[in-house]
Amino acid sequence: MSEGRIRIATASLAGCFGCHMSFLDIDERLFDLLAKVEFDRTPLTDIKHCGPCDIGLIEGGVCNAENVEVLRAFRRNCKILVALGACAVTGGLPAQRNHLDIGACLQEVYLTEPGLINGQIPNDPELPLPLDMVHPIHEVVKVDYFIPGCPPSADAIWKVLTDLIAGRTPRLGHGLIQYD
Amino acid sequence: MNSFLLDGAEIPFEPGQTVIQAALAAGHYIPHLCYHPEFVPHGSCKLCTVRADGRPTAACTLPAQAGLKVESETEELNDLRRTLVQMLFAEGNHFCPSCEKSGNCVLQALGYDLGVMTAGFRHFFLDRPVDASHPDILLDFNRCVLCKLCVRASEEVDGKGVFSLAGRGIQRRLIVSAESGRLADTDIAVTDKAVEVCPVGVILRKRVGFRVPIGRRRFDARPISAQALEDAPRKPEHKHE
């Protein structure tokens, strides 16, 4: 770990921010954490770009071109990258579209769904292009540690963070490993 | 009494017992999925693979022999078991957050107990329909691990033969023995052993979903390695504390 405070960055890709909510569920332990760490890019600081960090936490899978870019930036900047939650680990709920054709999905949602008038498939250049499938993050970059769970419990997140900050290999025992 | 060695511990056995039966009866856990104490071993999931005198063998089909040296709790074997669990997750659609079986599921509990933290393999994301035709029972083929327990239970206990496995290799799948292929067109009953025995979330009773909340289910209380010893048939003197 670097001199002084440990820098942590977090991001939600194709996720629901539930893992971030669970992270906040460490409650008053946030004070202990803030004594040791500083936050870089995260929805908590509203910093938009990730600088050099010790630990990166990624919630959500990879469903569009922007997710790929953010994830690669995290990998470049973070010494340790952690997949946080079911979607980052396996693709999770968004990946439940993977057995369907993305074109057919867009057609149905924006064009042929009953009740739509003058529907059109969004095509603004600012919108990131969706990928044909949703991927777990380890299919795009190397991931050092995984915390499964939808979401992982605050205790599981706390255990991994405190293990990493103390320089230990994170270990989750019975009750902390969960897939639901 | 005859005995063999399991990870250095002496395991007594009676003639006719398999390695896994004797081990569980003596309070020693060997991970397993398709093995069930009430049924003839099927030997298909390979989770219970041990090294017997150095050779990898399924402990559920291996007859106990005096003097056999069996290794089970080794890093090598548990690595292989983790890989098997990952492969089972990859070839089905096992989406735990939406599954009623979560917390009671043997596949999930094995993942927890073996410390499976990652997907490991690229998932297949197969398109498998569910069969909700029966008034009392839901059939979700997405979660089948081909353990054959429902097939065995329906034939041997219920005397009905409602389920079969069809196809070979990667095409292998669970089917319903009715001309229509629908569960509603069979004589399955909600009280059948075949319904109770499913270790994963394929055969589910309707209208009882989430009656026991997540977090208070079978494998929430204790890991499967402890629960399996509790469930194993054994003589009173071997009762595991």
PDB file of N, CA and C in Angstrom, chain A residues 39-79:
ATOM      1  N   PHE A  39     -11.179   8.730  -0.290  1.00  0.00           N
ATOM      2  CA  PHE A  39     -11.914   8.289  -1.470  1.00  0.00           C
ATOM      3  C   PHE A  39     -11.508   9.096  -2.696  1.00  0.00           C
ATOM      4  N   ASP A  40     -11.286   8.393  -3.765  1.00  0.00           N
ATOM      5  CA  ASP A  40     -11.039   9.003  -5.075  1.00  0.00           C
ATOM      6  C   ASP A  40     -12.385   9.015  -5.800  1.00  0.00           C
ATOM      7  N   ARG A  41     -12.412   8.627  -7.077  1.00  0.00           N
ATOM      8  CA  ARG A  41     -13.687   8.587  -7.793  1.00  0.00           C
ATOM      9  C   ARG A  41     -14.658   7.634  -7.111  1.00  0.00           C
ATOM     10  N   THR A  42     -15.822   8.111  -6.797  1.00  0.00           N
ATOM     11  CA  THR A  42     -16.907   7.294  -6.254  1.00  0.00           C
ATOM     12  C   THR A  42     -18.162   8.151  -6.267  1.00  0.00           C
ATOM     13  N   PRO A  43     -19.334   7.552  -6.319  1.00  0.00           N
ATOM     14  CA  PRO A  43     -20.562   8.353  -6.229  1.00  0.00           C
ATOM     15  C   PRO A  43     -20.628   9.138  -4.917  1.00  0.00           C
ATOM     16  N   LEU A  44     -19.836   8.721  -3.903  1.00  0.00           N
ATOM     17  CA  LEU A  44     -19.875   9.412  -2.608  1.00  0.00           C
ATOM     18  C   LEU A  44     -19.167  10.761  -2.666  1.00  0.00           C
ATOM     19  N   THR A  45     -18.128  10.866  -3.506  1.00  0.00           N
ATOM     20  CA  THR A  45     -17.385  12.129  -3.620  1.00  0.00           C
ATOM     21  C   THR A  45     -17.810  12.915  -4.849  1.00  0.00           C
ATOM     22  N   ASP A  46     -18.435  12.233  -5.802  1.00  0.00           N
ATOM     23  CA  ASP A  46     -18.819  12.823  -7.082  1.00  0.00           C
ATOM     24  C   ASP A  46     -17.598  13.187  -7.937  1.00  0.00           C
ATOM     25  N   ILE A  47     -16.402  12.668  -7.594  1.00  0.00           N
ATOM     26  CA  ILE A  47     -15.244  12.827  -8.490  1.00  0.00           C
ATOM     27  C   ILE A  47     -15.505  11.968  -9.727  1.00  0.00           C
ATOM     28  N   LYS A  48     -15.274  12.542 -10.914  1.00  0.00           N
ATOM     29  CA  LYS A  48     -15.722  11.865 -12.140  1.00  0.00           C
ATOM     30  C   LYS A  48     -14.689  10.920 -12.747  1.00  0.00           C
ATOM     31  N   HIS A  49     -13.394  11.155 -12.471  1.00  0.00           N
ATOM     32  CA  HIS A  49     -12.383  10.302 -13.097  1.00  0.00           C
ATOM     33  C   HIS A  49     -11.464   9.703 -12.047  1.00  0.00           C
ATOM     34  N   CYS A  50     -11.114   8.467 -12.260  1.00  0.00           N
ATOM     35  CA  CYS A  50     -10.333   7.728 -11.280  1.00  0.00           C
ATOM     36  C   CYS A  50      -8.843   8.047 -11.427  1.00  0.00           C
ATOM     37  N   GLY A  51      -8.217   8.500 -10.331  1.00  0.00           N
ATOM     38  CA  GLY A  51      -6.770   8.691 -10.320  1.00  0.00           C
ATOM     39  C   GLY A  51      -6.097   7.463  -9.752  1.00  0.00           C
ATOM     40  N   PRO A  52      -4.770   7.510  -9.540  1.00  0.00           N
ATOM     41  CA  PRO A  52      -4.070   6.349  -8.987  1.00  0.00           C
ATOM     42  C   PRO A  52      -4.621   5.987  -7.602  1.00  0.00           C
ATOM     43  N   CYS A  53      -4.973   4.723  -7.417  1.00  0.00           N
ATOM     44  CA  CYS A  53      -5.616   4.266  -6.184  1.00  0.00           C
ATOM     45  C   CYS A  53      -5.003   2.952  -5.715  1.00  0.00           C
ATOM     46  N   ASP A  54      -5.261   2.627  -4.445  1.00  0.00           N
ATOM     47  CA  ASP A  54      -4.833   1.334  -3.928  1.00  0.00           C
ATOM     48  C   ASP A  54      -5.894   0.270  -4.203  1.00  0.00           C
ATOM     49  N   ILE A  55      -7.158   0.637  -3.956  1.00  0.00           N
ATOM     50  CA  ILE A  55      -8.239  -0.346  -4.090  1.00  0.00           C
ATOM     51  C   ILE A  55      -9.359   0.232  -4.945  1.00  0.00           C
ATOM     52  N   GLY A  56      -9.824  -0.534  -5.912  1.00  0.00           N
ATOM     53  CA  GLY A  56     -10.996  -0.155  -6.698  1.00  0.00           C
ATOM     54  C   GLY A  56     -12.096  -1.169  -6.474  1.00  0.00           C
ATOM     55  N   LEU A  57     -13.301  -0.675  -6.178  1.00  0.00           N
ATOM     56  CA  LEU A  57     -14.457  -1.557  -6.017  1.00  0.00           C
ATOM     57  C   LEU A  57     -15.391  -1.334  -7.194  1.00  0.00           C
ATOM     58  N   ILE A  58     -15.693  -2.407  -7.928  1.00  0.00           N
ATOM     59  CA  ILE A  58     -16.581  -2.272  -9.078  1.00  0.00           C
ATOM     60  C   ILE A  58     -17.873  -3.031  -8.815  1.00  0.00           C
ATOM     61  N   GLU A  59     -18.975  -2.274  -8.815  1.00  0.00           N
ATOM     62  CA  GLU A  59     -20.300  -2.881  -8.761  1.00  0.00           C
ATOM     63  C   GLU A  59     -20.838  -2.979 -10.183  1.00  0.00           C
ATOM     64  N   GLY A  60     -21.589  -4.040 -10.493  1.00  0.00           N
ATOM     65  CA  GLY A  60     -22.248  -4.142 -11.790  1.00  0.00           C
ATOM     66  C   GLY A  60     -21.405  -4.819 -12.842  1.00  0.00           C
ATOM     67  N   GLY A  61     -22.067  -5.389 -13.818  1.00  0.00           N
ATOM     68  CA  GLY A  61     -21.395  -6.029 -14.934  1.00  0.00           C
ATOM     69  C   GLY A  61     -21.132  -5.016 -16.039  1.00  0.00           C
ATOM     70  N   VAL A  62     -20.752  -5.530 -17.202  1.00  0.00           N
ATOM     71  CA  VAL A  62     -20.387  -4.678 -18.329  1.00  0.00           C
ATOM     72  C   VAL A  62     -21.459  -4.835 -19.401  1.00  0.00           C
ATOM     73  N   CYS A  63     -22.279  -3.785 -19.589  1.00  0.00           N
ATOM     74  CA  CYS A  63     -23.390  -3.919 -20.548  1.00  0.00           C
ATOM     75  C   CYS A  63     -23.266  -2.964 -21.722  1.00  0.00           C
ATOM     76  N   ASN A  64     -22.348  -1.975 -21.649  1.00  0.00           N
ATOM     77  CA  ASN A  64     -22.231  -1.030 -22.773  1.00  0.00           C
ATOM     78  C   ASN A  64     -20.798  -0.518 -22.911  1.00  0.00           C
ATOM     79  N   ALA A  65     -20.563   0.274 -23.948  1.00  0.00           N
ATOM     80  CA  ALA A  65     -19.205   0.725 -24.275  1.00  0.00           C
ATOM     81  C   ALA A  65     -18.609   1.592 -23.169  1.00  0.00           C
ATOM     82  N   GLU A  66     -19.455   2.386 -22.510  1.00  0.00           N
ATOM     83  CA  GLU A  66     -18.941   3.243 -21.442  1.00  0.00           C
ATOM     84  C   GLU A  66     -18.452   2.407 -20.262  1.00  0.00           C
ATOM     85  N   ASN A  67     -19.194   1.321 -19.948  1.00  0.00           N
ATOM     86  CA  ASN A  67     -18.771   0.427 -18.861  1.00  0.00           C
ATOM     87  C   ASN A  67     -17.368  -0.104 -19.123  1.00  0.00           C
ATOM     88  N   VAL A  68     -17.088  -0.459 -20.380  1.00  0.00           N
ATOM     89  CA  VAL A  68     -15.776  -0.996 -20.744  1.00  0.00           C
ATOM     90  C   VAL A  68     -14.699   0.046 -20.461  1.00  0.00           C
ATOM     91  N   GLU A  69     -14.982   1.297 -20.856  1.00  0.00           N
ATOM     92  CA  GLU A  69     -14.010   2.369 -20.678  1.00  0.00           C
ATOM     93  C   GLU A  69     -13.735   2.646 -19.205  1.00  0.00           C
ATOM     94  N   VAL A  70     -14.803   2.765 -18.415  1.00  0.00           N
ATOM     95  CA  VAL A  70     -14.648   3.039 -16.975  1.00  0.00           C
ATOM     96  C   VAL A  70     -13.878   1.894 -16.311  1.00  0.00           C
ATOM     97  N   LEU A  71     -14.245   0.668 -16.672  1.00  0.00           N
ATOM     98  CA  LEU A  71     -13.607  -0.501 -16.055  1.00  0.00           C
ATOM     99  C   LEU A  71     -12.112  -0.536 -16.384  1.00  0.00           C
ATOM    100  N   ARG A  72     -11.771  -0.254 -17.629  1.00  0.00           N
ATOM    101  CA  ARG A  72     -10.350  -0.261 -18.029  1.00  0.00           C
ATOM    102  C   ARG A  72      -9.587   0.856 -17.310  1.00  0.00           C
ATOM    103  N   ALA A  73     -10.229   2.013 -17.127  1.00  0.00           N
ATOM    104  CA  ALA A  73      -9.583   3.119 -16.401  1.00  0.00           C
ATOM    105  C   ALA A  73      -9.334   2.711 -14.948  1.00  0.00           C
ATOM    106  N   PHE A  74     -10.287   2.007 -14.350  1.00  0.00           N
ATOM    107  CA  PHE A  74     -10.106   1.526 -12.975  1.00  0.00           C
ATOM    108  C   PHE A  74      -8.933   0.548 -12.913  1.00  0.00           C
ATOM    109  N   ARG A  75      -8.887  -0.358 -13.897  1.00  0.00           N
ATOM    110  CA  ARG A  75      -7.807  -1.355 -13.874  1.00  0.00           C
ATOM    111  C   ARG A  75      -6.436  -0.683 -14.012  1.00  0.00           C
ATOM    112  N   ARG A  76      -6.361   0.349 -14.865  1.00  0.00           N
ATOM    113  CA  ARG A  76      -5.085   1.065 -15.044  1.00  0.00           C
ATOM    114  C   ARG A  76      -4.667   1.757 -13.757  1.00  0.00           C
ATOM    115  N   ASN A  77      -5.624   2.262 -13.003  1.00  0.00           N
ATOM    116  CA  ASN A  77      -5.323   3.110 -11.857  1.00  0.00           C
ATOM    117  C   ASN A  77      -5.289   2.395 -10.509  1.00  0.00           C
ATOM    118  N   CYS A  78      -5.939   1.258 -10.407  1.00  0.00           N
ATOM    119  CA  CYS A  78      -6.071   0.597  -9.088  1.00  0.00           C
ATOM    120  C   CYS A  78      -5.102  -0.564  -8.964  1.00  0.00           C
ATOM    121  N   LYS A  79      -4.368  -0.568  -7.834  1.00  0.00           N
ATOM    122  CA  LYS A  79      -3.456  -1.693  -7.605  1.00  0.00           C
ATOM    123  C   LYS A  79      -4.246  -2.973  -7.383  1.00  0.00           C
TER     124      LYS A  79
END
